[in-house]
GROMACS .gro file of C-alpha atoms in nm:
model
  498
    1MET     CA    1  -0.017   0.019  -0.006
    2ALA     CA    2   0.124   0.358  -0.079
    3LYS     CA    3   0.247   0.569   0.258
    4ILE     CA    4   0.116   0.912   0.213
    5CYS     CA    5   0.243   1.169   0.463
    6MET     CA    6  -0.029   1.460   0.497
    7THR     CA    7   0.119   1.801   0.631
    8HIS     CA    8  -0.061   2.105   0.774
    9GLY     CA    9  -0.307   1.857   0.972
   10TRP     CA   10  -0.572   2.108   1.188
   11HIS     CA   11  -0.758   2.007   1.511
   12ASP     CA   12  -1.065   1.809   1.494
   13ASP     CA   13  -1.235   2.102   1.683
   14ASN     CA   14  -1.277   2.271   1.345
   15LYS     CA   15  -1.487   2.034   1.180
   16GLY     CA   16  -1.433   2.203   0.844
   17ASP     CA   17  -1.038   2.129   0.864
   18SER     CA   18  -1.117   1.792   0.982
   19ALA     CA   19  -1.353   1.744   0.658
   20ILE     CA   20  -1.082   1.819   0.461
   21LEU     CA   21  -0.866   1.571   0.581
   22MET     CA   22  -1.128   1.304   0.564
   23GLY     CA   23  -1.235   1.417   0.204
   24THR     CA   24  -0.861   1.418   0.089
   25ILE     CA   25  -0.788   1.071   0.246
   26ASP     CA   26  -1.105   0.937   0.109
   27PHE     CA   27  -0.994   1.067  -0.232
   28LEU     CA   28  -0.634   0.915  -0.234
   29ASP     CA   29  -0.796   0.603  -0.125
   30GLN     CA   30  -1.007   0.620  -0.425
   31LEU     CA   31  -0.744   0.740  -0.651
   32ILE     CA   32  -0.457   0.495  -0.568
   33ASP     CA   33  -0.524   0.134  -0.573
   34ALA     CA   34  -0.353  -0.041  -0.289
   35GLU     CA   35  -0.089  -0.289  -0.357
   36HIS     CA   36  -0.304  -0.619  -0.371
   37GLY     CA   37  -0.523  -0.470  -0.652
   38ARG     CA   38  -0.845  -0.345  -0.422
   39SER     CA   39  -1.022  -0.067  -0.696
   40ASP     CA   40  -1.247   0.109  -0.436
   41VAL     CA   41  -1.177   0.148  -0.030
   42SER     CA   42  -1.382   0.410   0.007
   43GLY     CA   43  -1.654   0.228   0.241
   44GLU     CA   44  -1.665  -0.094   0.458
   45GLY     CA   45  -1.277  -0.145   0.364
   46VAL     CA   46  -1.182   0.184   0.520
   47ALA     CA   47  -1.373   0.085   0.839
   48LYS     CA   48  -1.155  -0.200   0.856
   49ALA     CA   49  -0.841  -0.040   0.889
   50GLU     CA   50  -0.778  -0.119   0.476
   51GLY     CA   51  -0.614   0.125   0.234
   52HIS     CA   52  -0.334   0.342   0.242
   53ARG     CA   53  -0.127   0.412   0.524
   54ILE     CA   54  -0.142   0.799   0.623
   55ASP     CA   55   0.074   0.993   0.838
   56ILE     CA   56  -0.002   1.325   0.967
   57LEU     CA   57   0.206   1.589   1.084
   58PRO     CA   58   0.024   1.889   1.219
   59ILE     CA   59   0.104   2.241   1.185
   60ASP     CA   60   0.117   2.354   1.550
   61ASP     CA   61   0.193   2.137   1.862
   62GLN     CA   62   0.073   2.386   2.141
   63VAL     CA   63  -0.265   2.431   2.019
   64PHE     CA   64  -0.335   2.064   1.997
   65ALA     CA   65  -0.296   2.072   2.375
   66THR     CA   66  -0.660   2.062   2.406
   67GLU     CA   67  -0.880   1.888   2.662
   68ARG     CA   68  -1.033   1.678   2.411
   69GLY     CA   69  -0.736   1.596   2.190
   70PRO     CA   70  -0.685   1.629   1.791
   71PHE     CA   71  -0.773   1.400   1.546
   72ARG     CA   72  -0.969   1.187   1.774
   73HIS     CA   73  -1.256   1.142   1.481
   74ILE     CA   74  -0.978   1.106   1.233
   75ARG     CA   75  -0.882   0.822   1.446
   76ARG     CA   76  -1.188   0.650   1.485
   77ARG     CA   77  -1.263   0.658   1.143
   78TYR     CA   78  -0.973   0.561   1.003
   79ARG     CA   79  -0.845   0.335   1.297
   80GLU     CA   80  -0.467   0.216   1.322
   81ARG     CA   81  -0.393   0.309   0.980
   82VAL     CA   82  -0.342   0.687   1.059
   83THR     CA   83  -0.037   0.827   1.281
   84VAL     CA   84   0.033   1.184   1.402
   85GLY     CA   85   0.356   1.272   1.442
   86GLN     CA   86   0.537   1.612   1.545
   87PRO     CA   87   0.505   1.931   1.355
   88LEU     CA   88   0.832   2.027   1.144
   89MET     CA   89   0.793   2.404   1.251
   90PRO     CA   90   0.690   2.492   1.610
   91PRO     CA   91   0.446   2.825   1.633
   92MET     CA   92   0.627   3.126   1.609
   93ARG     CA   93   0.523   3.251   1.952
   94ASP     CA   94   0.740   3.015   2.088
   95LYS     CA   95   1.066   3.208   1.974
   96LEU     CA   96   1.388   2.983   2.069
   97ARG     CA   97   1.240   2.689   1.939
   98PHE     CA   98   1.112   2.828   1.627
   99VAL     CA   99   1.453   2.954   1.576
  100THR     CA  100   1.608   2.646   1.667
  101SER     CA  101   1.391   2.458   1.402
  102LEU     CA  102   1.478   2.729   1.148
  103LEU     CA  103   1.835   2.680   1.179
  104GLY     CA  104   1.751   2.328   1.138
  105LEU     CA  105   1.525   2.346   0.800
  106GLY     CA  106   1.827   2.540   0.660
  107ALA     CA  107   2.090   2.251   0.743
  108LYS     CA  108   1.857   2.002   0.593
  109MET     CA  109   1.838   2.229   0.279
  110ALA     CA  110   2.162   2.296   0.251
  111PHE     CA  111   2.353   1.998   0.357
  112GLY     CA  112   2.059   1.712   0.351
  113LYS     CA  113   2.111   1.676   0.715
  114GLN     CA  114   1.874   1.447   0.930
  115GLY     CA  115   1.641   1.685   1.195
  116LYS     CA  116   1.326   1.642   1.383
  117SER     CA  117   1.136   1.296   1.353
  118GLY     CA  118   0.930   1.459   1.098
  119ASN     CA  119   1.205   1.505   0.848
  120ASP     CA  120   1.192   1.113   0.833
  121VAL     CA  121   0.831   1.065   0.809
  122ILE     CA  122   0.846   1.296   0.479
  123ASP     CA  123   1.184   1.101   0.370
  124GLY     CA  124   1.002   0.770   0.402
  125ALA     CA  125   0.643   0.903   0.204
  126ASP     CA  126   0.560   0.788  -0.136
  127LEU     CA  127   0.364   1.105  -0.177
  128VAL     CA  128   0.348   1.400   0.016
  129VAL     CA  129   0.017   1.607   0.032
  130VAL     CA  130  -0.036   1.935   0.201
  131LYS     CA  131  -0.400   1.997   0.342
  132GLY     CA  132  -0.628   2.226   0.209
  133GLY     CA  133  -0.826   2.536   0.288
  134HIS     CA  134  -0.662   2.855   0.374
  135ILE     CA  135  -0.297   2.817   0.521
  136PHE     CA  136  -0.077   2.992   0.327
  137HIS     CA  137  -0.103   3.378   0.381
  138ASN     CA  138   0.071   3.660   0.587
  139GLY     CA  139  -0.065   3.978   0.504
  140SER     CA  140  -0.187   4.056   0.860
  141PHE     CA  141   0.171   4.074   1.012
  142LYS     CA  142   0.266   4.413   1.088
  143LYS     CA  143   0.671   4.348   1.035
  144THR     CA  144   0.806   4.240   0.713
  145LEU     CA  145   1.066   4.043   0.905
  146SER     CA  146   0.786   3.819   1.099
  147SER     CA  147   0.594   3.786   0.787
  148TRP     CA  148   0.901   3.644   0.599
  149LEU     CA  149   0.949   3.395   0.933
  150ALA     CA  150   0.611   3.311   0.905
  151LEU     CA  151   0.574   3.236   0.550
  152ILE     CA  152   0.897   2.974   0.588
  153GLY     CA  153   0.780   2.826   0.848
  154TYR     CA  154   0.439   2.737   0.665
  155LEU     CA  155   0.600   2.650   0.342
  156ALA     CA  156   0.899   2.399   0.565
  157PRO     CA  157   0.741   2.079   0.469
  158VAL     CA  158   0.724   2.172   0.134
  159MET     CA  159   1.060   2.239   0.070
  160LEU     CA  160   1.157   1.941   0.298
  161ALA     CA  161   0.974   1.737   0.050
  162ARG     CA  162   1.115   1.919  -0.266
  163LYS     CA  163   1.427   1.857  -0.143
  164ALA     CA  164   1.363   1.456  -0.056
  165GLY     CA  165   1.260   1.424  -0.438
  166LYS     CA  166   0.888   1.370  -0.318
  167ARG     CA  167   0.593   1.411  -0.528
  168VAL     CA  168   0.406   1.721  -0.383
  169LEU     CA  169   0.010   1.768  -0.389
  170LEU     CA  170  -0.159   2.084  -0.283
  171LEU     CA  171  -0.510   2.018  -0.300
  172GLY     CA  172  -0.810   2.221  -0.256
  173HIS     CA  173  -0.666   2.566  -0.142
  174SER     CA  174  -0.691   2.964  -0.124
  175PHE     CA  175  -0.366   3.152  -0.103
  176GLY     CA  176  -0.288   3.531   0.045
  177PRO     CA  177  -0.281   3.794   0.135
  178PHE     CA  178   0.072   3.843   0.144
  179LYS     CA  179   0.290   4.089   0.324
  180THR     CA  180   0.464   4.212   0.020
  181PRO     CA  181   0.456   4.109  -0.382
  182ALA     CA  182   0.848   3.944  -0.331
  183GLN     CA  183   0.694   3.703  -0.046
  184GLU     CA  184   0.397   3.609  -0.321
  185ARG     CA  185   0.677   3.511  -0.568
  186PHE     CA  186   0.878   3.318  -0.360
  187PHE     CA  187   0.559   3.146  -0.219
  188LEU     CA  188   0.474   3.030  -0.573
  189ARG     CA  189   0.834   2.954  -0.711
  190THR     CA  190   0.828   2.727  -0.426
  191LEU     CA  191   0.560   2.522  -0.552
  192SER     CA  192   0.716   2.532  -0.896
  193ASP     CA  193   0.743   2.136  -0.898
  194CYS     CA  194   0.397   2.071  -0.722
  195LEU     CA  195   0.066   2.024  -0.808
  196VAL     CA  196  -0.153   2.307  -0.710
  197VAL     CA  197  -0.496   2.255  -0.724
  198SER     CA  198  -0.724   2.596  -0.606
  199ARG     CA  199  -1.058   2.577  -0.488
  200GLU     CA  200  -1.152   2.927  -0.611
  201GLU     CA  201  -1.073   3.136  -0.901
  202ILE     CA  202  -0.913   3.418  -0.710
  203THR     CA  203  -0.661   3.178  -0.594
  204HIS     CA  204  -0.642   3.015  -0.948
  205ALA     CA  205  -0.560   3.342  -1.068
  206MET     CA  206  -0.282   3.422  -0.873
  207THR     CA  207  -0.107   3.088  -0.954
  208GLN     CA  208  -0.157   3.162  -1.323
  209LYS     CA  209   0.018   3.516  -1.307
  210ALA     CA  210   0.326   3.353  -1.134
  211ASP     CA  211   0.662   3.421  -1.314
  212PRO     CA  212   0.750   3.143  -1.412
  213LYS     CA  213   0.444   3.013  -1.494
  214LEU     CA  214   0.332   2.723  -1.270
  215PRO     CA  215   0.321   2.405  -1.478
  216HIS     CA  216   0.061   2.201  -1.249
  217ALA     CA  217  -0.180   2.450  -1.119
  218LEU     CA  218  -0.538   2.406  -1.222
  219LEU     CA  219  -0.899   2.496  -1.067
  220GLY     CA  220  -1.062   2.214  -0.838
  221THR     CA  221  -1.246   2.219  -0.563
  222ASP     CA  222  -1.260   2.206  -0.174
  223MET     CA  223  -1.139   1.854  -0.065
  224ALA     CA  224  -1.407   1.841   0.185
  225PHE     CA  225  -1.647   1.758  -0.081
  226ALA     CA  226  -1.470   1.424  -0.161
  227MET     CA  227  -1.545   1.316   0.176
  228ALA     CA  228  -1.776   0.994   0.177
  229PRO     CA  229  -1.986   1.020   0.445
  230ARG     CA  230  -2.070   0.753   0.675
  231ALA     CA  231  -2.419   0.673   0.842
  232SER     CA  232  -2.465   0.819   1.198
  233ASP     CA  233  -2.709   0.827   1.458
  234GLU     CA  234  -2.533   1.076   1.693
  235HIS     CA  235  -2.815   1.338   1.632
  236ALA     CA  236  -3.092   1.096   1.630
  237GLU     CA  237  -3.256   1.238   1.935
  238VAL     CA  238  -3.217   1.595   1.795
  239LYS     CA  239  -3.391   1.514   1.476
  240ALA     CA  240  -3.667   1.318   1.620
  241PRO     CA  241  -3.721   1.411   1.979
  242GLY     CA  242  -3.896   1.116   2.134
  243GLY     CA  243  -3.893   0.928   1.815
  244VAL     CA  244  -4.129   1.200   1.637
  245ALA     CA  245  -3.936   1.343   1.332
  246SER     CA  246  -4.064   1.736   1.302
  247PRO     CA  247  -3.911   1.927   0.983
  248TYR     CA  248  -3.657   2.178   1.111
  249ALA     CA  249  -3.369   2.393   0.936
  250VAL     CA  250  -3.041   2.488   1.110
  251ILE     CA  251  -2.838   2.824   1.150
  252THR     CA  252  -2.448   2.814   1.213
  253LEU     CA  253  -2.288   3.121   1.379
  254ARG     CA  254  -1.917   3.207   1.440
  255ASP     CA  255  -1.757   3.517   1.628
  256TRP     CA  256  -1.517   3.721   1.406
  257TRP     CA  257  -1.269   3.990   1.463
  258GLY     CA  258  -1.438   4.317   1.552
  259LEU     CA  259  -1.767   4.167   1.525
  260ASP     CA  260  -2.042   4.388   1.704
  261GLN     CA  261  -2.157   4.036   1.863
  262GLN     CA  262  -2.528   4.284   2.031
  263ALA     CA  263  -2.555   4.394   1.675
  264PHE     CA  264  -2.528   4.072   1.514
  265ALA     CA  265  -2.764   3.923   1.753
  266GLU     CA  266  -3.052   4.150   1.718
  267ARG     CA  267  -2.992   4.084   1.329
  268VAL     CA  268  -3.027   3.714   1.398
  269GLU     CA  269  -3.360   3.773   1.597
  270VAL     CA  270  -3.482   3.939   1.315
  271LEU     CA  271  -3.402   3.653   1.092
  272SER     CA  272  -3.527   3.364   1.308
  273ARG     CA  273  -3.829   3.567   1.381
  274SER     CA  274  -3.904   3.588   1.049
  275LEU     CA  275  -3.783   3.248   0.911
  276LEU     CA  276  -4.048   3.077   1.202
  277GLU     CA  277  -4.322   3.318   1.106
  278SER     CA  278  -4.288   3.183   0.756
  279ARG     CA  279  -4.257   2.851   0.864
  280GLU     CA  280  -4.575   2.700   0.693
  281ARG     CA  281  -4.434   2.805   0.359
  282LEU     CA  282  -4.065   2.682   0.423
  283GLY     CA  283  -4.223   2.348   0.565
  284ILE     CA  284  -4.053   2.366   0.911
  285GLU     CA  285  -4.143   2.343   1.278
  286ARG     CA  286  -3.804   2.400   1.463
  287LEU     CA  287  -3.489   2.624   1.410
  288MET     CA  288  -3.161   2.480   1.546
  289ILE     CA  289  -2.839   2.662   1.600
  290VAL     CA  290  -2.567   2.469   1.569
  291PRO     CA  291  -2.183   2.530   1.692
  292HIS     CA  292  -2.012   2.380   1.385
  293VAL     CA  293  -1.681   2.447   1.525
  294LEU     CA  294  -1.546   2.377   1.872
  295GLY     CA  295  -1.225   2.558   1.858
  296PRO     CA  296  -0.943   2.484   1.953
  297THR     CA  297  -0.878   2.886   2.001
  298ASP     CA  298  -1.138   3.074   2.142
  299ILE     CA  299  -1.234   3.285   1.858
  300GLU     CA  300  -1.285   2.947   1.666
  301ASN     CA  301  -1.539   2.845   1.928
  302ASP     CA  302  -1.874   2.848   1.850
  303GLN     CA  303  -2.041   2.769   2.144
  304ARG     CA  304  -1.982   3.097   2.295
  305ILE     CA  305  -2.163   3.316   2.024
  306SER     CA  306  -2.425   3.070   1.959
  307GLN     CA  307  -2.505   3.042   2.373
  308LEU     CA  308  -2.500   3.443   2.327
  309VAL     CA  309  -2.750   3.443   2.032
  310PHE     CA  310  -2.966   3.167   2.175
  311ASP     CA  311  -3.014   3.356   2.501
  312HIS     CA  312  -3.075   3.657   2.359
  313LEU     CA  313  -3.325   3.497   2.107
  314GLN     CA  314  -3.498   3.361   2.419
  315LYS     CA  315  -3.541   3.664   2.618
  316ALA     CA  316  -3.634   3.875   2.342
  317LEU     CA  317  -3.899   3.667   2.199
  318ALA     CA  318  -4.040   3.613   2.560
  319ALA     CA  319  -4.092   3.911   2.604
  320ALA     CA  320  -4.267   4.000   2.280
  321ASP     CA  321  -4.630   3.980   2.228
  322GLY     CA  322  -4.704   3.615   2.075
  323GLY     CA  323  -4.319   3.545   2.085
  324GLU     CA  324  -4.358   3.286   2.375
  325GLU     CA  325  -4.446   2.993   2.141
  326LEU     CA  326  -4.189   3.108   1.891
  327ALA     CA  327  -3.937   3.096   2.181
  328THR     CA  328  -3.993   2.704   2.219
  329ARG     CA  329  -3.915   2.643   1.849
  330ILE     CA  330  -3.550   2.761   1.893
  331GLU     CA  331  -3.312   2.511   1.979
  332LEU     CA  332  -2.941   2.489   2.072
  333VAL     CA  333  -2.758   2.181   1.959
  334GLN     CA  334  -2.473   2.098   2.198
  335GLY     CA  335  -2.193   1.830   2.164
  336ASP     CA  336  -1.889   1.716   2.006
  337PRO     CA  337  -2.039   1.562   1.665
  338SER     CA  338  -1.837   1.438   1.395
  339PRO     CA  339  -1.812   1.566   1.046
  340ASP     CA  340  -2.012   1.258   0.931
  341ALA     CA  341  -2.272   1.363   1.196
  342LEU     CA  342  -2.299   1.703   1.092
  343VAL     CA  343  -2.348   1.601   0.738
  344ASP     CA  344  -2.629   1.362   0.831
  345LEU     CA  345  -2.796   1.683   1.075
  346TYR     CA  346  -2.777   1.899   0.745
  347ARG     CA  347  -2.881   1.655   0.527
  348ASP     CA  348  -3.209   1.627   0.658
  349ALA     CA  349  -3.279   1.971   0.739
  350GLU     CA  350  -3.518   2.164   0.501
  351PHE     CA  351  -3.262   2.425   0.436
  352LEU     CA  352  -2.963   2.591   0.583
  353VAL     CA  353  -2.832   2.937   0.677
  354GLY     CA  354  -2.473   2.902   0.750
  355THR     CA  355  -2.216   3.167   0.839
  356ARG     CA  356  -1.936   2.858   0.875
  357PHE     CA  357  -1.788   2.801   0.530
  358HIS     CA  358  -1.799   2.430   0.586
  359SER     CA  359  -2.130   2.411   0.717
  360VAL     CA  360  -2.226   2.564   0.348
  361ILE     CA  361  -2.026   2.268   0.219
  362PHE     CA  362  -2.196   1.993   0.404
  363ALA     CA  363  -2.526   2.120   0.311
  364LEU     CA  364  -2.408   2.159  -0.063
  365MET     CA  365  -2.280   1.801  -0.054
  366SER     CA  366  -2.630   1.690   0.088
  367GLY     CA  367  -2.873   1.905  -0.166
  368THR     CA  368  -2.998   2.067   0.133
  369PRO     CA  369  -3.087   2.483   0.006
  370VAL     CA  370  -2.827   2.702   0.152
  371TYR     CA  371  -2.758   3.047   0.232
  372ALA     CA  372  -2.446   3.183   0.308
  373LEU     CA  373  -2.315   3.484   0.534
  374SER     CA  374  -1.948   3.558   0.421
  375TYR     CA  375  -1.690   3.611   0.685
  376CYS     CA  376  -1.333   3.592   0.537
  377GLY     CA  377  -1.229   3.644   0.177
  378PRO     CA  378  -1.333   3.471  -0.157
  379LYS     CA  379  -1.431   3.128  -0.035
  380ALA     CA  380  -1.798   3.157   0.040
  381PRO     CA  381  -1.856   3.385  -0.270
  382GLY     CA  382  -1.651   3.201  -0.468
  383ILE     CA  383  -1.814   2.841  -0.382
  384MET     CA  384  -2.163   2.955  -0.418
  385ARG     CA  385  -2.114   3.070  -0.772
  386ASP     CA  386  -2.018   2.760  -0.859
  387PHE     CA  387  -2.359   2.592  -0.727
  388GLY     CA  388  -2.547   2.914  -0.921
  389LEU     CA  389  -2.627   3.043  -0.605
  390GLY     CA  390  -2.387   3.390  -0.616
  391ASP     CA  391  -2.659   3.591  -0.486
  392SER     CA  392  -2.734   3.385  -0.185
  393VAL     CA  393  -2.465   3.535  -0.046
  394GLN     CA  394  -2.438   3.824   0.222
  395ASP     CA  395  -2.178   3.995   0.480
  396ILE     CA  396  -2.185   3.863   0.827
  397GLU     CA  397  -2.148   4.230   0.969
  398ASN     CA  398  -2.474   4.367   0.756
  399PHE     CA  399  -2.683   4.117   0.617
  400ASP     CA  400  -3.058   4.177   0.543
  401PRO     CA  401  -3.300   3.923   0.718
  402ALA     CA  402  -3.576   3.987   0.496
  403ARG     CA  403  -3.408   3.908   0.170
  404ILE     CA  404  -3.226   3.596   0.313
  405VAL     CA  405  -3.580   3.473   0.376
  406ALA     CA  406  -3.707   3.583   0.042
  407ASP     CA  407  -3.422   3.378  -0.116
  408ILE     CA  408  -3.470   3.068   0.102
  409GLU     CA  409  -3.811   3.063   0.010
  410ALA     CA  410  -3.738   3.042  -0.397
  411LEU     CA  411  -3.440   2.795  -0.292
  412VAL     CA  412  -3.688   2.552  -0.092
  413ALA     CA  413  -3.953   2.553  -0.383
  414ASP     CA  414  -3.637   2.476  -0.641
  415LYS     CA  415  -3.684   2.085  -0.659
  416ALA     CA  416  -3.398   2.066  -0.910
  417PHE     CA  417  -3.134   2.208  -0.658
  418PRO     CA  418  -3.040   1.874  -0.529
  419ALA     CA  419  -3.000   1.678  -0.830
  420LEU     CA  420  -2.806   2.028  -0.965
  421ALA     CA  421  -2.563   2.024  -0.662
  422GLU     CA  422  -2.487   1.661  -0.724
  423ARG     CA  423  -2.388   1.721  -1.082
  424VAL     CA  424  -2.140   2.022  -0.988
  425ILE     CA  425  -1.988   1.821  -0.700
  426ALA     CA  426  -1.931   1.496  -0.944
  427ASP     CA  427  -1.772   1.714  -1.229
  428LYS     CA  428  -1.550   1.921  -0.976
  429LEU     CA  429  -1.446   1.581  -0.807
  430ALA     CA  430  -1.378   1.393  -1.131
  431ILE     CA  431  -1.175   1.684  -1.264
  432THR     CA  432  -0.967   1.742  -0.965
  433ALA     CA  433  -0.904   1.345  -0.982
  434ASP     CA  434  -0.807   1.378  -1.362
  435ILE     CA  435  -0.593   1.653  -1.253
  436THR     CA  436  -0.404   1.434  -0.978
  437ARG     CA  437  -0.399   1.156  -1.188
  438ASP     CA  438  -0.229   1.305  -1.499
  439PHE     CA  439   0.035   1.463  -1.253
  440LEU     CA  440   0.145   1.103  -1.057
  441ARG     CA  441   0.188   0.973  -1.435
  442ARG     CA  442   0.356   1.238  -1.594
  443ALA     CA  443   0.733   1.205  -1.670
  444PRO     CA  444   0.959   1.368  -1.398
  445GLY     CA  445   1.013   1.760  -1.463
  446ARG     CA  446   1.358   1.704  -1.291
  447ALA     CA  447   1.569   1.427  -1.152
  448GLY     CA  448   1.430   1.279  -0.847
  449VAL     CA  449   1.115   1.469  -0.818
  450TRP     CA  450   0.902   1.170  -0.806
  451GLY     CA  451   1.033   0.940  -0.515
  452GLN     CA  452   1.116   0.554  -0.533
  453ARG     CA  453   0.801   0.395  -0.542
  454GLU     CA  454   0.553   0.364  -0.832
  455LEU     CA  455   0.181   0.436  -0.751
  456LYS     CA  456  -0.077   0.219  -0.924
  457LEU     CA  457  -0.390   0.433  -0.995
  458ASN     CA  458  -0.741   0.312  -1.024
  459ASP     CA  459  -0.914   0.465  -1.336
  460ASP     CA  460  -1.273   0.361  -1.240
  461ALA     CA  461  -1.274   0.540  -0.877
  462TYR     CA  462  -1.307   0.879  -1.045
  463PRO     CA  463  -1.415   0.893  -1.365
  464ALA     CA  464  -1.345   1.155  -1.626
  465PRO     CA  465  -1.591   1.430  -1.656
  466THR     CA  466  -1.840   1.421  -1.922
  467ALA     CA  467  -1.915   1.688  -2.156
  468ALA     CA  468  -2.200   1.936  -2.032
  469LYS     CA  469  -2.521   1.893  -2.190
  470ALA     CA  470  -2.671   2.239  -2.360
  471PRO     CA  471  -2.898   2.394  -2.097
  472ALA     CA  472  -3.237   2.450  -2.174
  473ALA     CA  473  -3.294   2.843  -2.250
  474THR     CA  474  -3.575   2.873  -1.963
  475ASP     CA  475  -3.354   2.730  -1.724
  476PRO     CA  476  -3.095   3.024  -1.626
  477VAL     CA  477  -2.962   2.830  -1.290
  478ALA     CA  478  -2.872   2.548  -1.502
  479ALA     CA  479  -2.714   2.721  -1.765
  480ASP     CA  480  -2.373   2.722  -1.600
  481ALA     CA  481  -2.406   2.386  -1.423
  482PRO     CA  482  -2.209   2.082  -1.569
  483ALA     CA  483  -2.319   1.749  -1.587
  484ALA     CA  484  -2.112   1.449  -1.470
  485GLU     CA  485  -2.227   1.090  -1.320
  486HIS     CA  486  -2.210   1.122  -0.946
  487ALA     CA  487  -1.901   0.910  -0.814
  488THR     CA  488  -2.066   0.637  -0.592
  489HIS     CA  489  -1.949   0.516  -0.287
  490ASP     CA  490  -2.024   0.205  -0.040
  491SER     CA  491  -2.169   0.412   0.227
  492GLU     CA  492  -2.522   0.585   0.234
  493PRO     CA  493  -2.602   0.814  -0.051
  494VAL     CA  494  -2.615   1.211   0.082
  495VAL     CA  495  -2.817   1.350  -0.176
  496ARG     CA  496  -3.171   1.422  -0.143
  497GLY     CA  497  -3.431   1.354  -0.433
  498VAL     CA  498  -3.194   1.176  -0.681
   0.00000   0.00000   0.00000
């Protein structure tokens, strides 16, 4: 079986990052055959700890010392075939360790000396994969020197993998902003021998203007879409209290730097009241507030802002005429759900209003109508445009509740949306697989790039995308939607209406 090193791993408290790891593992399991010839390890085989060997190198060791522990859902899902090593670079706040590791990185690059154990993991891998997401950026640093050091720290695994002559894949990334143009050029040149798959158009445009132009840089998708969801009963009681199912909608909230929490809570109050007052037209009886991310840092913990907004809603509605009954229809979901459990919860929702980017992705994976509140750069607007939902996005700090309710009503009434979402995802995954397969088979661009072991690929796991059918003139939403067969998995299907 192939031995894969995945760098820049992040904590399971962030369910989106956890899903990116899971999706990348499932994607590579589908794409690369095990040595004994299995063609599909996405279902029961994975549950039995079969599949390729995965070594995860975290990005920050201090953040990982939390009470729940990192990678708990990853370990549970993939059993003993996943191991977790030590980060190659400590965080910059630990100045002595960071400088020491930086000197070790320089020695490795200049003289090929072995350093920390993480270097050995890279040296022993058949393939090095940099976990997707928004990792590579340093534009918020005030000092140029600090921004350079941070950038080098982020790039350390890529530099070491290239030095060791390994295949390096960057799948589903967003880049920037960078502090200086020189840093952007240095970053892009460091990726010159890597496969770089962007998850949205702004990042892809950056790779296309690189000098020299990156030879293996293409537009793909967020790797959470490749996660093969497993059946889950973690939210059975939430979805059907006392065994009686009642239709529900979901809202995910998050805190943000500089966000006026009181004003935010008041806008969510207006939105929640409007949704519940329209519940007959929307086909819901309850509204759930779901903390999608639990940490590991304070600003990343959705539990606090969710509790604050829930308490505000209960107090405001109880004090208003006719609000007492509405207050009983709003619930705050607790616990530490796995990404599989959240996909399951959102799949059975009538619709989702998502602040958390990957709650939006989980809903799209399930064909659930979704509206996005954007809080950071192009990722939410970009991914919604891919699904013909470019107008169903507003900014977290000044969104208009009435516009959301009107758009949600139209989305719920669009019975073609689940099949459209399935086609878009299937086509993007097929394109990403085709890009990756071609890169792994391509003749070396320079001596030693490809490592020592040949990787056997499975052409049937992700078929090539089919040509898009001409849309009907009366269907403006479908005009931009490519058509493809959906990649099948052994696990329970997650797209409704198909």
